[in-house]
Tab-separated table of C-alpha atoms and ligand atoms in Angstrom:
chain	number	residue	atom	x	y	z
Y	1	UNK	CA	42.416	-37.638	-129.488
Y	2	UNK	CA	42.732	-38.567	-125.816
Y	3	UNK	CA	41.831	-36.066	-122.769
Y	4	UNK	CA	44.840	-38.130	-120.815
Y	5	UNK	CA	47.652	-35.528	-120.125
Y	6	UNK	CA	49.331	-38.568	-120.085
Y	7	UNK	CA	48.749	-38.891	-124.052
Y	8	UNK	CA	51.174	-36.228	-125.971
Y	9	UNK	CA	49.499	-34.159	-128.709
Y	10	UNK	CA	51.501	-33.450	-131.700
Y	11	UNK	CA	51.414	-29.829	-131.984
Y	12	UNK	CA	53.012	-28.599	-135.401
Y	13	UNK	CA	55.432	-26.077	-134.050
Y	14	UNK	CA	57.934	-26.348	-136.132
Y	15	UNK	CA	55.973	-26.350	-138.841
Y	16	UNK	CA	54.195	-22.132	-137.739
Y	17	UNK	CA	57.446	-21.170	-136.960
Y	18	UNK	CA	58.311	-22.018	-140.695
Y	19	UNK	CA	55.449	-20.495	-142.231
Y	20	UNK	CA	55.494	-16.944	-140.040
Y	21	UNK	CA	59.255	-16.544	-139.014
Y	22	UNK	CA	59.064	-14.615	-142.571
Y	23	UNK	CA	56.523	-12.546	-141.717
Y	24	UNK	CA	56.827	-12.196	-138.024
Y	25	UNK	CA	60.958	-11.799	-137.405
Y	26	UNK	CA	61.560	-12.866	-134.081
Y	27	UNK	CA	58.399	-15.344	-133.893
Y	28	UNK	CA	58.610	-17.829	-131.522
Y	29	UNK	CA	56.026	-20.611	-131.090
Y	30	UNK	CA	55.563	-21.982	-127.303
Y	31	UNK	CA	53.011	-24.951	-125.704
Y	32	UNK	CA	52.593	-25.156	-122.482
Y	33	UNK	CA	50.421	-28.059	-120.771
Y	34	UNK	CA	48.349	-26.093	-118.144
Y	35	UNK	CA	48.995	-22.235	-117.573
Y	36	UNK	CA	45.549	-20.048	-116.259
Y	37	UNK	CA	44.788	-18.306	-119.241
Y	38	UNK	CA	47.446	-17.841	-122.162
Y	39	UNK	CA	46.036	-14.235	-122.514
Y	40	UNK	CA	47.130	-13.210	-119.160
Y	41	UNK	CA	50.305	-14.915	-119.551
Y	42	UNK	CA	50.987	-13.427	-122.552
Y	43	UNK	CA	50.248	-9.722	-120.663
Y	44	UNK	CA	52.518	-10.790	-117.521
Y	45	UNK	CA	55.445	-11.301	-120.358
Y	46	UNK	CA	54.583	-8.177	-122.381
Y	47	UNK	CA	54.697	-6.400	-118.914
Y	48	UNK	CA	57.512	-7.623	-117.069
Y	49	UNK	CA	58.676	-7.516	-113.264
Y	50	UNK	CA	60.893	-5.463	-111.308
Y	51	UNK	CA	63.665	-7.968	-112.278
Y	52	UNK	CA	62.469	-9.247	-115.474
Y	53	UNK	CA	62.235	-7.065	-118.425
Y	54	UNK	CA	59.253	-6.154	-120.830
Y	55	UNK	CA	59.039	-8.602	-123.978
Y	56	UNK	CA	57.147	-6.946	-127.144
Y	57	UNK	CA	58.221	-10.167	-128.691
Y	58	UNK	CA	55.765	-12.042	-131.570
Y	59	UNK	CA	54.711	-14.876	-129.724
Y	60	UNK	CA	51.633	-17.702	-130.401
Y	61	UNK	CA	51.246	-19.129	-126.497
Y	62	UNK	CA	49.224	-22.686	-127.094
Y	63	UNK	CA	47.974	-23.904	-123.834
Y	64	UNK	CA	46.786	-27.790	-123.633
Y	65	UNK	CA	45.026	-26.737	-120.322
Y	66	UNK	CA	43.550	-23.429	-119.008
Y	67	UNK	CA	42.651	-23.326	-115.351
Y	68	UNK	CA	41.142	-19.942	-115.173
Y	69	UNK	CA	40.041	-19.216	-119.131
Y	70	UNK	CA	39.071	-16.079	-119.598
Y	71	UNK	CA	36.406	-14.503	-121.920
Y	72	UNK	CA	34.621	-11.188	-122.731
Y	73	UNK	CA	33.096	-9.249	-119.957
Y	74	UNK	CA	34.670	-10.677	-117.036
Y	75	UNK	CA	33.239	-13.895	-117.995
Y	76	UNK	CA	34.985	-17.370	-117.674
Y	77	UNK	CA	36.012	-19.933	-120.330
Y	78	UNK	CA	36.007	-22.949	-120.152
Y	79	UNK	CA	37.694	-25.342	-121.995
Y	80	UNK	CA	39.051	-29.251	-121.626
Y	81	UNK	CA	42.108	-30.875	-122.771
Y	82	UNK	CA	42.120	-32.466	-126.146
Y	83	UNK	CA	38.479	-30.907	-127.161
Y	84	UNK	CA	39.007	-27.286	-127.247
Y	85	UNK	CA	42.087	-25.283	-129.235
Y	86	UNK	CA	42.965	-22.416	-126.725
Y	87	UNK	CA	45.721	-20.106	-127.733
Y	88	UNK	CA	47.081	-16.366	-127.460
Y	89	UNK	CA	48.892	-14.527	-130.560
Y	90	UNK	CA	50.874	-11.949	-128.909
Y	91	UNK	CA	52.968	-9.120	-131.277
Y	92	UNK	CA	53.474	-5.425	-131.551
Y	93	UNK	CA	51.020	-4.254	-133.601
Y	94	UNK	CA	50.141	0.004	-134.448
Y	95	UNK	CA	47.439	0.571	-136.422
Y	96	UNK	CA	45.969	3.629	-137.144
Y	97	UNK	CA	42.561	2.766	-135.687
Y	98	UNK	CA	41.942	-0.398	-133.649
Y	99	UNK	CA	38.460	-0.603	-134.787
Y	100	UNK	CA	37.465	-3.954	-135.692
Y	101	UNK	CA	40.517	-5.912	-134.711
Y	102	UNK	CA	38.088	-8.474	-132.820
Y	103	UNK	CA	35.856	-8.404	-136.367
Y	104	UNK	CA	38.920	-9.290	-138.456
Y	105	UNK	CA	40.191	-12.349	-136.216
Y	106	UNK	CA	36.928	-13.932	-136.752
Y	107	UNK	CA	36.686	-13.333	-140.274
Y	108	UNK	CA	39.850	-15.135	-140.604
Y	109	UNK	CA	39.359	-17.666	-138.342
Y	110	UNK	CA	35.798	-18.065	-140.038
Y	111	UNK	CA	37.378	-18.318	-143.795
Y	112	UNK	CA	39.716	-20.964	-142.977
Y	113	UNK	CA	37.995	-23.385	-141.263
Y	114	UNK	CA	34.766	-22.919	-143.864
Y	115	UNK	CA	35.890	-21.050	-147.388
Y	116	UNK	CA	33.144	-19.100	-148.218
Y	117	UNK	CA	33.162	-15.819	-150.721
Y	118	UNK	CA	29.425	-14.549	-151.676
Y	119	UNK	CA	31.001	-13.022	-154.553
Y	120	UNK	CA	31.480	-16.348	-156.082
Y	121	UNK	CA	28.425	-17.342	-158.194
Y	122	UNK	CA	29.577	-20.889	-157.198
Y	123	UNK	CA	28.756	-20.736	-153.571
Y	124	UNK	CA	25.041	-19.594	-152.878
Y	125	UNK	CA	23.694	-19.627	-149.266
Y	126	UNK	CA	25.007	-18.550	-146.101
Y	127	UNK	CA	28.341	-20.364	-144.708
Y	128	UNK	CA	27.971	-22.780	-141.835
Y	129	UNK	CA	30.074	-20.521	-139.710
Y	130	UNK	CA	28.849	-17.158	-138.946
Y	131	UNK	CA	30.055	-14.282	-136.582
Y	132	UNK	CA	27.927	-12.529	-134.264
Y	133	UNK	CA	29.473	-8.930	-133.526
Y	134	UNK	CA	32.114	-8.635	-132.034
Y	135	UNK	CA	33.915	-11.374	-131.202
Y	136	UNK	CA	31.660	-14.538	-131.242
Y	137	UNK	CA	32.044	-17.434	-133.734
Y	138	UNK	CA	28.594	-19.651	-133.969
Y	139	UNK	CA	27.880	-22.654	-135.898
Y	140	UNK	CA	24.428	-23.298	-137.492
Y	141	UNK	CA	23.557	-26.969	-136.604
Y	142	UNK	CA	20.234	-29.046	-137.421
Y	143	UNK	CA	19.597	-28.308	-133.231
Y	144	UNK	CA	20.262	-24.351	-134.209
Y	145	UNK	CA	22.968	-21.581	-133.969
Y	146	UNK	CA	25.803	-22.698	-131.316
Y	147	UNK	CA	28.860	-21.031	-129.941
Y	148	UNK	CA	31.919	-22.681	-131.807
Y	149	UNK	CA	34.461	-20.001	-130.229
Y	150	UNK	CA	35.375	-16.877	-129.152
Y	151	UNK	CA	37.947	-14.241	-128.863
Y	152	UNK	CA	39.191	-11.888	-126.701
Y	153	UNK	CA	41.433	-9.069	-128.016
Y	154	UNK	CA	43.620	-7.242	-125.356
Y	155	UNK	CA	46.034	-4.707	-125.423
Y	156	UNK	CA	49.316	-2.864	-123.558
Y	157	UNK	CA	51.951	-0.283	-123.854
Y	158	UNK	CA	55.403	0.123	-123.237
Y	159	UNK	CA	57.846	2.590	-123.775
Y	160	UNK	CA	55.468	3.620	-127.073
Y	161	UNK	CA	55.724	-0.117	-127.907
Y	162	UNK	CA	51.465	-0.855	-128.412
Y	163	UNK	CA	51.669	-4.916	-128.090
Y	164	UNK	CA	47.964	-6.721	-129.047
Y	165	UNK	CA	47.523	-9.639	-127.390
Y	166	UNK	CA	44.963	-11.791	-128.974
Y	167	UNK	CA	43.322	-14.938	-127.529
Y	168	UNK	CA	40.708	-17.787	-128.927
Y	169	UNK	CA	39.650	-20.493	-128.005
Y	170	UNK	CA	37.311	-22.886	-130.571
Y	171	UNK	CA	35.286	-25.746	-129.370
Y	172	UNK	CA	36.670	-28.691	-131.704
Y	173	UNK	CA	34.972	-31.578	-130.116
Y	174	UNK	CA	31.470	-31.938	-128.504
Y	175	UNK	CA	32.041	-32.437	-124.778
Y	176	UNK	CA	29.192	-32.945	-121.897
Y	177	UNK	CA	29.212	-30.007	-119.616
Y	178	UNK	CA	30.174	-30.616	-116.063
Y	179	UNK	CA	26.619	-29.695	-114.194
Y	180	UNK	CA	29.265	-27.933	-111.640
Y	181	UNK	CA	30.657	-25.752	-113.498
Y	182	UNK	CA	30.212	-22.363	-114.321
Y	183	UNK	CA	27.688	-21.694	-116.693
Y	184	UNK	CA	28.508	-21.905	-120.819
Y	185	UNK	CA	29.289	-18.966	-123.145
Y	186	UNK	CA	25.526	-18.590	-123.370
Y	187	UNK	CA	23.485	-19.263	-120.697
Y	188	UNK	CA	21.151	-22.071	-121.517
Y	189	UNK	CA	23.015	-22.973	-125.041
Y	190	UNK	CA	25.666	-25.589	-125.065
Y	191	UNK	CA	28.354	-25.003	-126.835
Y	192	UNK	CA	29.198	-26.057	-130.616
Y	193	UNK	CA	31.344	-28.296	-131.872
Y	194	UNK	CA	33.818	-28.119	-135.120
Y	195	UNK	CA	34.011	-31.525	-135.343
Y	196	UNK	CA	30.459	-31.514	-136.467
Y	197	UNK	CA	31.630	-29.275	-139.628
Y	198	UNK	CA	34.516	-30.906	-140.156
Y	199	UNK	CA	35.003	-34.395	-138.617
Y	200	UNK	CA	38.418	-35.558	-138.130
Y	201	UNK	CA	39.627	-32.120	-137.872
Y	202	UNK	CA	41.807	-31.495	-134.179
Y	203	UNK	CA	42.885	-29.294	-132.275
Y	204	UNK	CA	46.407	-29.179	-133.459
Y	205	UNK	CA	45.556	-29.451	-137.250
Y	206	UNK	CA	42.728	-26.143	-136.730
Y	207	UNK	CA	45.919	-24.393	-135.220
Y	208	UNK	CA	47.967	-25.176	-138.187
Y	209	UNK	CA	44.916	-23.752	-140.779
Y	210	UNK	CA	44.328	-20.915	-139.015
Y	211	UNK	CA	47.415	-18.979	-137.752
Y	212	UNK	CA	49.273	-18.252	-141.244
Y	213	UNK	CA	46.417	-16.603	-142.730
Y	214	UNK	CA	45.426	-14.940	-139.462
Y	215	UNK	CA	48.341	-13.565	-139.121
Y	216	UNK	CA	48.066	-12.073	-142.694
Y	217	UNK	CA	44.684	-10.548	-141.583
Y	218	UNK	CA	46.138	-8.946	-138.590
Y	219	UNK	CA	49.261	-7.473	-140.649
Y	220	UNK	CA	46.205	-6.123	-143.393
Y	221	UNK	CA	44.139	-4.562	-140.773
Y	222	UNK	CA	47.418	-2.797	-139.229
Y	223	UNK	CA	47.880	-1.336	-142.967
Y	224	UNK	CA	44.764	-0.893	-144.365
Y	225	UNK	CA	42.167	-1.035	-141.143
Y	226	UNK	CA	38.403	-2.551	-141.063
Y	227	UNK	CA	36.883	-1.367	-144.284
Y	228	UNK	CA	38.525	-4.024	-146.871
Y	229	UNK	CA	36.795	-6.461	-144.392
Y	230	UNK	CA	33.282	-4.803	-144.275
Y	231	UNK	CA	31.971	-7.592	-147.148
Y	232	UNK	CA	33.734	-9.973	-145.747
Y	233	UNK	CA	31.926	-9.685	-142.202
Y	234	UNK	CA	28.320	-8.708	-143.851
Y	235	UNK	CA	28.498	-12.835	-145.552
Y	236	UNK	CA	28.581	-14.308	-142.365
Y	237	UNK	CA	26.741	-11.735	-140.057
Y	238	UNK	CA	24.239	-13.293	-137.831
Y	239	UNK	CA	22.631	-10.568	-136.368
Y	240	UNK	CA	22.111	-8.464	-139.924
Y	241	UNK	CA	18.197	-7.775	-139.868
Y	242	UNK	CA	17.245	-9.105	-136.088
Y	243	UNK	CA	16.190	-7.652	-133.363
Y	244	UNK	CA	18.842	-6.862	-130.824
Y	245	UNK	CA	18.731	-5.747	-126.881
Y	246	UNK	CA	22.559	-3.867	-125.824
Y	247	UNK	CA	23.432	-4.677	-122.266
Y	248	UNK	CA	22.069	-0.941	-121.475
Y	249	UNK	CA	18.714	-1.989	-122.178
Y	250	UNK	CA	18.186	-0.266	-125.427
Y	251	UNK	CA	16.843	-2.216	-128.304
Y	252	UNK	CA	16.606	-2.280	-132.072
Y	253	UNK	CA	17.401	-4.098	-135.217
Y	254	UNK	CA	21.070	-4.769	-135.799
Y	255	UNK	CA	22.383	-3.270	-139.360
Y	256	UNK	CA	25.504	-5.118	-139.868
Y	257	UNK	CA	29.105	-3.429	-139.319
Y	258	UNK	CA	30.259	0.001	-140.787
Y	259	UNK	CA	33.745	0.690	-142.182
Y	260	UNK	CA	35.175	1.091	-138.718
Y	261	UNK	CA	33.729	-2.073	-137.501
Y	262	UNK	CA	30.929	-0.212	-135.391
Y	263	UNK	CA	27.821	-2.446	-135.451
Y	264	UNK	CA	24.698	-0.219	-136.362
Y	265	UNK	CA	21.615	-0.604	-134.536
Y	266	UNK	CA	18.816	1.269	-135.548
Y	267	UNK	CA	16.672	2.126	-131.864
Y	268	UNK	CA	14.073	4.425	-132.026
Y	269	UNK	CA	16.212	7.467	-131.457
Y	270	UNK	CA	18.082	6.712	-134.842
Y	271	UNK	CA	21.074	4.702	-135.986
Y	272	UNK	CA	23.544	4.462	-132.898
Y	273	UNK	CA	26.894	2.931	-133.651
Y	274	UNK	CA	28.090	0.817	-131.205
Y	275	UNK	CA	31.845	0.561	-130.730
Y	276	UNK	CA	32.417	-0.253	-127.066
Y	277	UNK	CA	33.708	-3.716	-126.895
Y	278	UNK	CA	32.069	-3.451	-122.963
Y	279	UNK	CA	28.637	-3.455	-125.201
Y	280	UNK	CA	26.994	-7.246	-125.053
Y	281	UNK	CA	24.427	-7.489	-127.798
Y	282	UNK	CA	22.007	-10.224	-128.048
Y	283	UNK	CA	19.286	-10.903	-130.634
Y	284	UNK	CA	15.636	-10.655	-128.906
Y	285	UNK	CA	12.262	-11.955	-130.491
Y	286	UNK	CA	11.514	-9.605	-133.009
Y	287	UNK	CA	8.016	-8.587	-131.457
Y	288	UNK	CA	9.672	-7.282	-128.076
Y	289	UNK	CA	12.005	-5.159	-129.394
Y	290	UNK	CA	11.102	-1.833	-128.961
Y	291	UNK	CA	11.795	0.760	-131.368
Y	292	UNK	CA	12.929	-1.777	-134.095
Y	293	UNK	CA	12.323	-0.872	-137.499
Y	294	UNK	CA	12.589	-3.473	-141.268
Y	295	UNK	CA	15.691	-2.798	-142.997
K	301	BTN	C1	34.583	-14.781	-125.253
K	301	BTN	O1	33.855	-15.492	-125.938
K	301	BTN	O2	34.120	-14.032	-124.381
K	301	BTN	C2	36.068	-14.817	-125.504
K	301	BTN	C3	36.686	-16.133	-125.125
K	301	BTN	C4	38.173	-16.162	-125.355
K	301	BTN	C5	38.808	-17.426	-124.840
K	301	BTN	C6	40.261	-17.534	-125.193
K	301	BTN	S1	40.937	-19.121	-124.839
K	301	BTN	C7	42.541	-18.534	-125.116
K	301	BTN	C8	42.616	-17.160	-124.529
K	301	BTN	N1	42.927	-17.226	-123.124
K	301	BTN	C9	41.942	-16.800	-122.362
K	301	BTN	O3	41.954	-16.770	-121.110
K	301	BTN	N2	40.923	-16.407	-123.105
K	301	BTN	C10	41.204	-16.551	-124.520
């Protein structure tokens, strides 16, 4: 595929509006060349202006371009035309407890692009793609664990009308970072690329895998919440049994996710559950974290 805006990208519309119309009345499916980040788009439209009204319509927002991407943290994303898939699923959504919502996109995501079930005696291992809690997709490559994508959940009210907005972006093809720009996902990692797991896979034919079933997952989780996907997460957790540092300093050894989706750390003051999404979590070699204990 060709970076050229000047090159279109065939972008199966018609094709998700098919497939979720059914599930999602109302569903519309919208591409837009270059917007700043789909997510905020998505939140100008849910909000409205003094002259346009609020719309708490089902929308998936593709964007060929982002100029001001937006991740976790206040952190930027950066993506570039052609090698990245960056999108926004926007719909009303009320769940009883939205717990885990981040956990369950990934898992989705993560089963699509690499079927993997541990309770199959057929498939033995760990899957390519794992998730690191909560939000992060990573790829495990010959060079080591990469960032393949990330998401960033986000949500509004209106007139008791609770309306998720939620945004990924996955790094299809390998590109070389621009020594200008900001800084990746993780500082002093570059990012990974699908196209190593799956070669000839692009952008528009990832989109086309991964919305139908992710939009099952989100409909699940609004019915039945996080704990049907506790399993699920624990195959492809890559922070189970390491050593882990929180953003507030305190350290430990991560114990995969509990039936809300909290990740468990056991510090030396016990087993803390972490639910604040504001919480950045990153493993730490084992011998300097303090208070760390073996499973
Ligand atoms: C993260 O890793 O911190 C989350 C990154 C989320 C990026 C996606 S790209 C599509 C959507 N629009 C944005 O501005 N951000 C999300």
């Amino acid at each position: 595929m060709s970076n050229s805006p000047s090159t279109p990208i065939r972008w199966p519309a018609e094709a998700l509006w098919e497939a979720l119309a059914p599930l999602l009345p109302g569903f519309t499916v919208e591409v837009l060349p270059e917007i700043d980040s789909t997510n905020t788009e998505l939140m100008r439209r849910f909000r409205g202006s003094p002259t346009v009204e609020p719309r708490p319509e089902p929308l998936l927002l593709v964007a060929e371009q982002q100029t001001a991407g937006r991740g976790r943290l206040g952190r930027q994303w950066q993506s570039r035309r052609g090698d990245s898939l960056t999108f926004s699923l926007g719909l009303p959504l009320a769940p009883a407890d939205w717990s885990g919502l981040s956990l369950v996109t990934g898992i989705s995501v993560a089963e699509s692009l690499e079927p993997f079930r541990s309770s199959q005696p057929s498939q033995t291992g760990k899957p390519r793609i794992g998730l690191k809690w909560p939000n992060d997709l990573w790829l495990s490559t010959p060079q080591g664990e990469r960032k393949l994508a990330g998401i960033l959940v986000e949500t509004a009210s209106w007139e008791g009308v609770r309306y998720v907005v939620i945004g990924i972006g996955i790094n299809i093809r390998a590109v070389a970072l621009d020594p200008a720009a900001p800084a990746p996902a993780v500082p002093g990692i570059p990012p990974g690329s699908l196209q190593d797991l799956l070669p000839g896979l692009d952008a528009p034919a990832v989109l086309l895998r991964i919305i139908p079933p992710l939009v099952q997952a989100v409909q699940a989780f609004e019915r039945f919440g996080f704990a049907p996907f506790q399993a699920r997460f624990a195959a492809r957790d890559v922070l189970a049994g390491k050593a882990v540092q929180l953003s507030d300093g305190t350290t430990g050894t991560a114990h995969g996710a509990g039936e809300n989706g909290a990740l468990l750390v056991h510090t030396a003051a016990g087993m803390k559950e972490i639910t604040s999404s504001e919480v950045s979590v990153r493993p730490v070699a084992a011998a300097s974290a303090q208070g760390a204990r073996p499973c």
